[in-house]
RNA sequence: GGUGAUGUAGCUCAGUUGGUCAGAGCGGCGGACUCAUAACCCGCAGGUCGGUGGUUCAAAUCCACCCAUCACCA
């Protein structure tokens, strides 16, 4: 295996300091190459590296110097990135070694036996491949319209700061060289830490999206990120105490509260009818005037600035309601009409803010839109108030996050750290992983079509000591009558899943691409329902 | 080792071109209110703006060096 400089340690050839990396000595500052080290050792295995000759393929990056410099200007890359790139241009672009000797993963280079493409040559090609796949699945989207050099569509890459290099030098050069268009720009962001530290499986801070979504509302996380994220490459921290406080204070306490404290009056006193004018149109104008600023912030990826602007307006709205005191006005016969005006004002301020926040908290915005009984919220809708129309009864849009929810999520995410050996890039699973799947022999007692479902059959399975109802998408391939009585293999410990037609309590194993080509797994004669498959 | 970035109140962060820039939100403390998911409103914050020098009439803001953290080094 080829060892990069920092994977070789040994004694410095100049100062004779032991345990130094293969590129420089920390003690005397000398720089050298790994082959100059005295007694070199592999950091990975501890053995002595040996010299081998190998033929390599190179990408002539040096040829792209001018074109890359030109592209970097048009892409208007963030200052963080350009200052980083300066370094490489100053040193002069070197040709890029794009081959690796076996054993390696990925794609073998055509015409060779044991040479493979370096991962960063083929990885970004996956962007094109997956987009082409998308085009094939969707009528009317033409790959060439997006990726030929004369394309007028915009293409952006959102990446992490660790791979700026590959996306701002190699990738544009590869695209140029292939006769394809280059990205409009590349946006790089920092890393996410959790509670100030790198994510850790053992601490329970390596949280999967699924685990998060099982415990908490995605809108909350989206809001929290937006509130902290800017266009730079700085890392951002997901601090759970801060997260809970911020979401509860901003989203629930301030924002949703505006609607909550106004909608009740409108429903109870005015049959859900909004007034036909605003109480304070100058105040509302402050909300509409913010539209341009907020849109600009979003476009420039200044999410945290957009959020700050929006929440400052939310404070204004709450302050307004507090000054007007509709709960006192409502007790004075002469002021009851004004309550409708004040609450209409409050609800419209809330409405504008929610329209602005739609890109950040889409499903919360959608629930809010339903309150106003509107069918769509284009950005421009925030500019004119909604008047003289009925609103729906207010339902809580978002509830406070409890610390316990977060703790539960962390608990569910805890697992021992992966062994520190090889990166486990391969797709193998351990025997323990396999054992988790409880496979059982099942007898199909009953099979019947499901009304309203084209593909499903409802199966009643006999698992020995219990009966299960399972919905299987095999209708096109099997006649229900022919299934009854036969043996199959079922997953017995699959989480029950609610479907439109009922709850499916397991899964029957089958093979094939789908449609009419589905083949149920069979069990040889003699097996009894309920037997474990292993 | 080289390069880039970051380091501002207990916490999370704003601070454009040097001079009301020493701030906001949360937490904390005090008060007011009760419409609202104990939410909202008002008041209170003694942080040498990582450290040390330097430039300047004036620096968190410019320069040098140092320390710490993150990333990259084809």
XYZ file of C-alpha atoms in Angstrom, chain A residues 34-510:
477
model
C 9.926 10.086 3.795
C 12.741 8.216 2.096
C 15.269 10.420 3.891
C 13.959 9.349 7.310
C 16.199 7.095 9.377
C 14.476 3.863 10.413
C 11.117 4.690 8.807
C 8.028 2.886 10.101
C 4.422 2.738 8.982
C 2.104 4.537 11.365
C -0.611 2.071 10.448
C 1.092 -1.280 10.831
C 4.393 -0.507 12.541
C 6.306 -2.374 9.868
C 9.082 -0.944 7.735
C 7.869 0.470 4.412
C 9.475 -1.031 1.357
C 10.202 0.605 -2.003
C 8.186 -0.435 -5.000
C 8.014 0.822 -8.512
C 4.630 1.581 -9.926
C 3.331 3.209 -13.049
C 0.859 6.002 -12.433
C -1.554 7.988 -14.524
C -1.693 11.744 -14.199
C -4.215 14.414 -14.969
C -2.476 17.424 -16.502
C -3.846 19.960 -14.065
C -1.076 22.384 -15.015
C -2.721 22.830 -18.410
C -5.795 24.263 -16.743
C -4.107 27.026 -14.809
C -5.553 29.914 -16.823
C -8.986 28.441 -17.201
C -9.201 27.733 -13.473
C -8.164 31.255 -12.570
C -10.856 32.560 -14.892
C -13.474 30.254 -13.450
C -12.641 31.227 -9.888
C -13.402 34.835 -10.756
C -16.763 34.127 -12.319
C -17.753 31.770 -9.530
C -17.342 34.543 -6.962
C -16.075 32.092 -4.401
C -16.126 33.093 -0.766
C -13.051 34.898 0.506
C -12.261 31.917 2.748
C -11.899 29.740 -0.313
C -10.030 32.079 -2.611
C -7.401 32.870 -0.022
C -6.933 29.168 0.382
C -6.622 28.680 -3.358
C -4.048 31.424 -3.765
C -1.627 29.144 -2.041
C -1.908 26.507 -4.741
C -1.680 28.857 -7.652
C 1.369 30.531 -6.197
C 3.109 27.226 -5.773
C 2.091 26.279 -9.302
C -0.417 23.593 -10.112
C 1.111 20.169 -10.258
C -0.215 17.318 -12.304
C -2.593 15.163 -10.381
C -1.970 11.514 -9.690
C -5.299 9.883 -10.480
C -4.388 6.203 -10.315
C -4.026 3.866 -7.381
C -2.699 0.351 -7.350
C -4.794 -2.562 -6.215
C -5.939 -3.326 -3.627
C -8.214 -0.356 -4.003
C -11.950 0.218 -4.275
C -14.039 1.927 -6.912
C -13.500 1.775 -10.630
C -10.736 -0.111 -12.399
C -9.077 1.922 -15.120
C -10.057 0.461 -18.490
C -7.192 -1.275 -20.212
C -5.342 -2.023 -16.990
C -5.326 -5.042 -14.736
C -4.696 -3.582 -11.316
C -4.979 0.198 -11.573
C -7.921 2.040 -10.135
C -9.157 5.592 -10.413
C -8.386 7.657 -7.330
C -11.654 8.178 -5.485
C -11.767 11.945 -5.964
C -11.616 11.594 -9.695
C -14.767 9.533 -9.887
C -16.703 10.723 -6.844
C -17.941 14.023 -8.312
C -18.835 12.229 -11.508
C -21.502 10.683 -9.306
C -23.199 14.091 -9.216
C -23.673 13.839 -12.955
C -24.647 10.192 -12.794
C -27.305 10.696 -10.153
C -28.649 13.721 -11.980
C -28.844 11.745 -15.203
C -30.708 9.059 -13.292
C -33.097 11.723 -12.046
C -33.611 12.945 -15.623
C -34.422 9.444 -16.761
C -37.110 9.157 -14.123
C -38.689 12.544 -14.759
C -40.218 13.599 -18.048
C -39.162 16.935 -19.402
C -35.881 17.306 -17.579
C -33.064 17.173 -20.058
C -29.557 16.458 -18.819
C -27.914 18.447 -21.597
C -29.825 21.576 -20.757
C -28.052 21.587 -17.431
C -24.573 20.385 -18.189
C -23.508 21.515 -21.633
C -21.163 24.525 -21.736
C -23.826 26.851 -23.159
C -26.311 25.947 -20.422
C -27.896 28.959 -18.762
C -29.026 27.071 -15.674
C -27.216 27.649 -12.412
C -25.363 24.803 -10.749
C -24.075 25.039 -7.212
C -22.184 22.607 -5.061
C -22.695 22.696 -1.327
C -19.751 20.986 0.301
C -17.847 20.648 3.553
C -14.649 22.575 4.135
C -12.514 19.441 3.966
C -13.159 18.898 0.269
C -12.835 22.443 -1.067
C -9.707 21.359 -2.830
C -11.320 18.710 -4.950
C -14.287 20.845 -5.917
C -12.505 24.055 -6.806
C -9.461 22.740 -8.634
C -9.765 19.197 -9.897
C -13.476 19.060 -10.526
C -13.790 22.244 -12.613
C -10.707 21.157 -14.547
C -12.163 17.722 -15.184
C -15.410 19.297 -16.370
C -13.549 21.697 -18.636
C -11.526 18.862 -20.037
C -14.647 16.803 -20.652
C -16.446 19.524 -22.580
C -19.012 20.101 -19.843
C -20.020 23.309 -18.102
C -18.411 24.292 -14.819
C -20.389 24.942 -11.627
C -21.781 28.425 -11.160
C -20.202 28.448 -7.749
C -19.113 26.242 -4.911
C -20.333 26.898 -1.385
C -18.290 25.445 1.445
C -19.394 25.190 5.040
C -17.691 24.088 8.224
C -18.312 21.022 10.292
C -21.001 20.326 12.807
C -19.910 19.606 16.332
C -22.291 18.396 19.014
C -22.060 19.935 22.477
C -18.746 21.443 21.440
C -17.107 18.169 20.483
C -16.741 15.943 17.488
C -19.658 13.625 17.059
C -19.168 10.436 18.987
C -21.048 7.191 18.874
C -20.204 6.347 22.464
C -21.381 9.723 23.740
C -24.576 9.342 21.755
C -23.887 12.449 19.716
C -23.531 10.615 16.423
C -27.184 11.127 15.700
C -28.761 9.774 12.590
C -31.450 11.771 10.826
C -33.850 8.906 11.421
C -33.231 8.918 15.168
C -33.654 12.670 15.291
C -36.902 12.556 13.339
C -38.247 9.828 15.580
C -37.884 12.093 18.582
C -38.029 15.703 17.472
C -39.546 17.944 14.831
C -37.208 18.571 11.855
C -38.415 22.181 11.754
C -36.667 22.802 15.060
C -33.302 21.614 13.830
C -33.654 23.499 10.577
C -34.428 26.650 12.487
C -31.513 26.163 14.845
C -29.053 25.649 12.012
C -30.403 28.615 10.085
C -30.085 30.787 13.175
C -26.384 29.991 13.397
C -25.286 29.459 9.829
C -23.565 31.987 7.595
C -21.669 31.855 4.322
C -18.255 31.192 5.877
C -16.444 27.948 6.555
C -16.737 28.203 10.307
C -17.822 25.139 12.206
C -21.137 25.375 13.959
C -22.038 23.692 17.196
C -25.240 21.869 17.993
C -25.425 22.528 21.708
C -28.469 20.777 23.063
C -29.097 23.079 26.019
C -28.878 26.003 23.651
C -30.982 24.190 21.086
C -33.828 23.555 23.517
C -33.670 27.098 24.889
C -33.509 28.719 21.494
C -36.303 26.757 19.871
C -38.589 27.180 22.864
C -37.862 30.865 23.213
C -37.861 31.880 19.560
C -40.199 29.528 17.802
C -42.720 28.730 20.512
C -42.438 31.667 22.907
C -42.125 34.457 20.399
C -43.259 33.431 16.968
C -46.086 30.965 17.378
C -47.179 32.891 20.440
C -48.179 35.843 18.269
C -50.806 33.760 16.527
C -51.760 31.982 19.700
C -52.566 35.172 21.591
C -54.541 36.760 18.732
C -56.435 33.907 17.109
C -58.492 33.173 20.214
C -60.108 36.598 20.224
C -60.888 36.426 16.528
C -62.509 33.018 16.868
C -64.477 33.664 20.044
C -65.592 37.233 19.533
C -65.746 37.682 15.798
C -66.696 34.254 14.437
C -63.222 33.832 13.020
C -63.582 36.928 10.861
C -60.600 39.191 10.259
C -61.228 42.932 10.257
C -61.345 44.694 6.900
C -58.446 46.982 7.726
C -55.311 47.052 9.825
C -54.981 48.903 13.094
C -51.475 50.185 12.373
C -50.480 50.096 8.739
C -47.224 51.912 9.443
C -46.169 49.066 11.709
C -47.173 46.508 9.111
C -45.135 48.406 6.542
C -42.048 47.689 8.649
C -42.775 44.002 8.060
C -43.227 44.341 4.326
C -40.206 46.609 4.016
C -38.053 43.848 5.466
C -38.904 41.559 2.560
C -36.007 42.656 0.382
C -33.412 42.444 3.124
C -34.540 39.010 4.169
C -34.622 37.693 0.611
C -31.151 39.060 0.031
C -29.849 37.425 3.175
C -31.241 34.078 2.081
C -29.718 34.413 -1.368
C -26.332 35.233 0.080
C -26.565 32.347 2.516
C -26.668 34.807 5.396
C -29.219 32.632 7.129
C -28.390 33.809 10.609
C -28.843 37.420 9.553
C -32.198 36.628 8.009
C -33.299 34.925 11.205
C -32.122 37.817 13.356
C -34.071 40.251 11.218
C -37.190 38.105 11.394
C -37.020 37.544 15.133
C -36.541 41.246 15.776
C -39.828 41.774 13.957
C -41.425 39.055 16.060
C -40.366 41.034 19.126
C -41.992 44.109 17.629
C -45.203 42.175 17.127
C -45.313 40.929 20.700
C -44.531 44.386 22.009
C -47.345 45.831 19.931
C -49.885 43.400 21.340
C -48.613 44.086 24.813
C -49.091 47.823 24.384
C -52.575 47.495 22.904
C -53.735 45.064 25.599
C -56.691 43.540 23.724
C -57.602 41.515 26.824
C -58.510 44.801 28.540
C -60.144 46.357 25.496
C -62.435 43.405 25.180
C -63.949 44.240 28.564
C -64.894 47.751 27.479
C -67.978 47.754 25.290
C -66.751 50.744 23.348
C -63.493 49.099 22.357
C -64.603 45.664 21.256
C -64.332 46.599 17.583
C -60.733 47.632 18.163
C -59.902 44.183 19.452
C -60.677 42.812 16.025
C -58.385 45.387 14.449
C -55.535 44.696 16.850
C -55.756 40.940 16.481
C -56.044 41.208 12.710
C -52.886 43.273 12.843
C -51.169 40.699 15.051
C -52.172 37.769 12.872
C -51.012 39.527 9.736
C -47.614 40.249 11.237
C -47.388 36.579 12.149
C -48.454 35.635 8.642
C -45.758 37.727 6.981
C -43.064 36.313 9.242
C -44.170 32.764 8.525
C -44.039 33.419 4.796
C -40.482 34.664 5.228
C -39.633 31.580 7.249
C -41.128 29.096 4.797
C -37.722 28.112 3.357
C -36.449 27.377 6.854
C -39.408 25.721 8.536
C -41.565 24.514 5.655
C -44.017 22.224 7.393
C -44.566 24.626 10.265
C -45.266 27.330 7.710
C -47.697 25.049 5.962
C -49.622 24.446 9.175
C -49.674 28.183 9.711
C -50.982 28.741 6.214
C -53.860 26.393 6.947
C -54.830 28.641 9.844
C -55.432 31.405 7.324
C -57.222 29.047 4.951
C -54.991 30.032 2.046
C -53.932 27.675 -0.703
C -50.467 29.030 -1.406
C -47.933 31.414 0.056
C -45.685 32.909 -2.570
C -43.037 35.240 -1.201
C -44.972 38.259 -2.461
C -47.977 37.284 -0.327
C -46.165 38.771 2.654
C -46.466 42.214 1.131
C -50.206 42.582 1.410
C -52.286 41.877 4.507
C -55.058 39.329 4.611
C -58.303 41.096 5.511
C -62.057 40.575 5.764
C -61.891 36.821 5.546
C -62.399 33.914 7.914
C -59.605 32.012 9.581
C -59.630 28.468 10.908
C -59.724 27.662 14.590
C -56.236 27.942 16.072
C -54.474 24.702 16.844
C -51.094 24.576 18.592
C -48.567 24.747 15.767
C -45.549 23.593 17.711
C -45.063 22.449 21.284
C -42.120 23.125 23.502
C -39.196 20.735 23.383
C -38.673 18.863 26.608
C -35.169 18.058 27.767
C -36.335 14.464 28.106
C -36.904 14.169 24.356
C -33.320 15.141 23.718
C -32.042 12.740 26.336
C -34.057 9.921 24.833
C -32.658 10.667 21.394
C -29.101 10.634 22.732
C -29.777 7.394 24.547
C -31.040 5.813 21.340
C -27.930 6.985 19.513
C -25.436 5.520 21.944
C -23.363 2.658 20.711
C -19.832 1.520 21.361
C -17.262 3.297 19.226
C -16.421 1.360 16.130
C -13.154 -0.520 16.454
C -10.398 1.817 15.403
C -8.857 -0.492 12.828
C -9.657 -0.224 9.192
C -12.230 2.244 8.010
C -15.168 0.009 7.427
C -16.010 1.111 3.942
C -17.032 -2.337 2.883
C -20.601 -3.501 2.962
C -20.181 -6.482 5.234
C -22.172 -6.893 8.432
C -21.287 -8.899 11.468
C -23.015 -12.124 12.474
C -24.545 -10.153 15.349
C -26.138 -7.787 12.883
C -27.569 -10.703 10.968
C -28.949 -12.393 14.069
C -30.994 -9.291 14.811
C -33.242 -10.194 11.914
C -35.742 -12.742 13.208
C -36.567 -14.833 10.165
C -39.277 -17.447 10.559
C -40.957 -20.098 8.480
C -44.548 -19.000 7.857
C -47.565 -20.706 6.376
C -49.765 -18.478 4.256
C -53.189 -19.229 5.661
C -55.127 -16.702 3.702
C -54.362 -14.454 0.764
C -56.836 -11.884 -0.455
C -56.821 -8.803 -2.650
C -57.018 -5.425 -0.946
C -59.768 -3.141 -2.109
C -58.344 0.008 -3.614
C -54.804 -1.292 -3.865
C -53.414 -2.330 -7.229
C -50.345 -4.128 -6.051
C -51.109 -5.404 -2.585
C -52.273 -8.694 -1.249
C -53.319 -9.080 2.356
C -51.754 -12.203 3.769
C -52.594 -13.956 6.986
C -49.495 -15.775 8.177
C -49.259 -18.637 10.608
C -46.023 -18.278 12.554
C -46.623 -21.286 14.757
C -47.626 -19.612 17.982
C -49.264 -16.557 16.456
C -51.026 -15.160 13.428
C -49.868 -12.064 11.582
C -51.405 -9.802 9.009
C -48.952 -8.722 6.346
C -49.431 -6.577 3.258
C -47.241 -7.706 0.402
C -46.811 -6.028 -2.972
C -47.030 -9.234 -4.989
C -50.475 -9.072 -6.536
C -49.198 -8.821 -10.100
C -47.119 -11.939 -9.697
C -49.315 -14.296 -7.692
C -52.875 -15.477 -7.750
C -54.132 -15.331 -4.147
C -55.734 -18.779 -4.301
C -52.427 -20.346 -5.319
C -50.682 -18.916 -2.322
C -52.917 -20.285 0.360
C -51.310 -23.148 2.196
C -47.777 -22.692 0.945
C -44.730 -21.982 3.102
C -42.742 -18.788 2.946
C -40.059 -16.944 4.903
C -41.149 -13.986 6.988
C -39.399 -11.313 9.024
C -41.002 -11.693 12.431
C -39.476 -8.764 14.332
C -40.051 -6.022 11.817
C -41.503 -2.888 13.316
C -45.254 -2.877 12.480
C -46.057 -0.306 9.874
C -49.287 1.575 9.440
C -50.468 1.583 5.854
C -53.529 3.041 4.274
C -55.316 -0.297 4.404
C -54.265 -1.460 7.849
C -51.177 -2.330 9.842
C -48.605 -4.632 8.331
C -46.980 -6.781 10.985
C -44.055 -8.177 9.100
C -42.658 -8.906 5.705
C -42.494 -11.864 3.365
C -39.193 -12.424 1.621
C -39.180 -12.390 -2.137
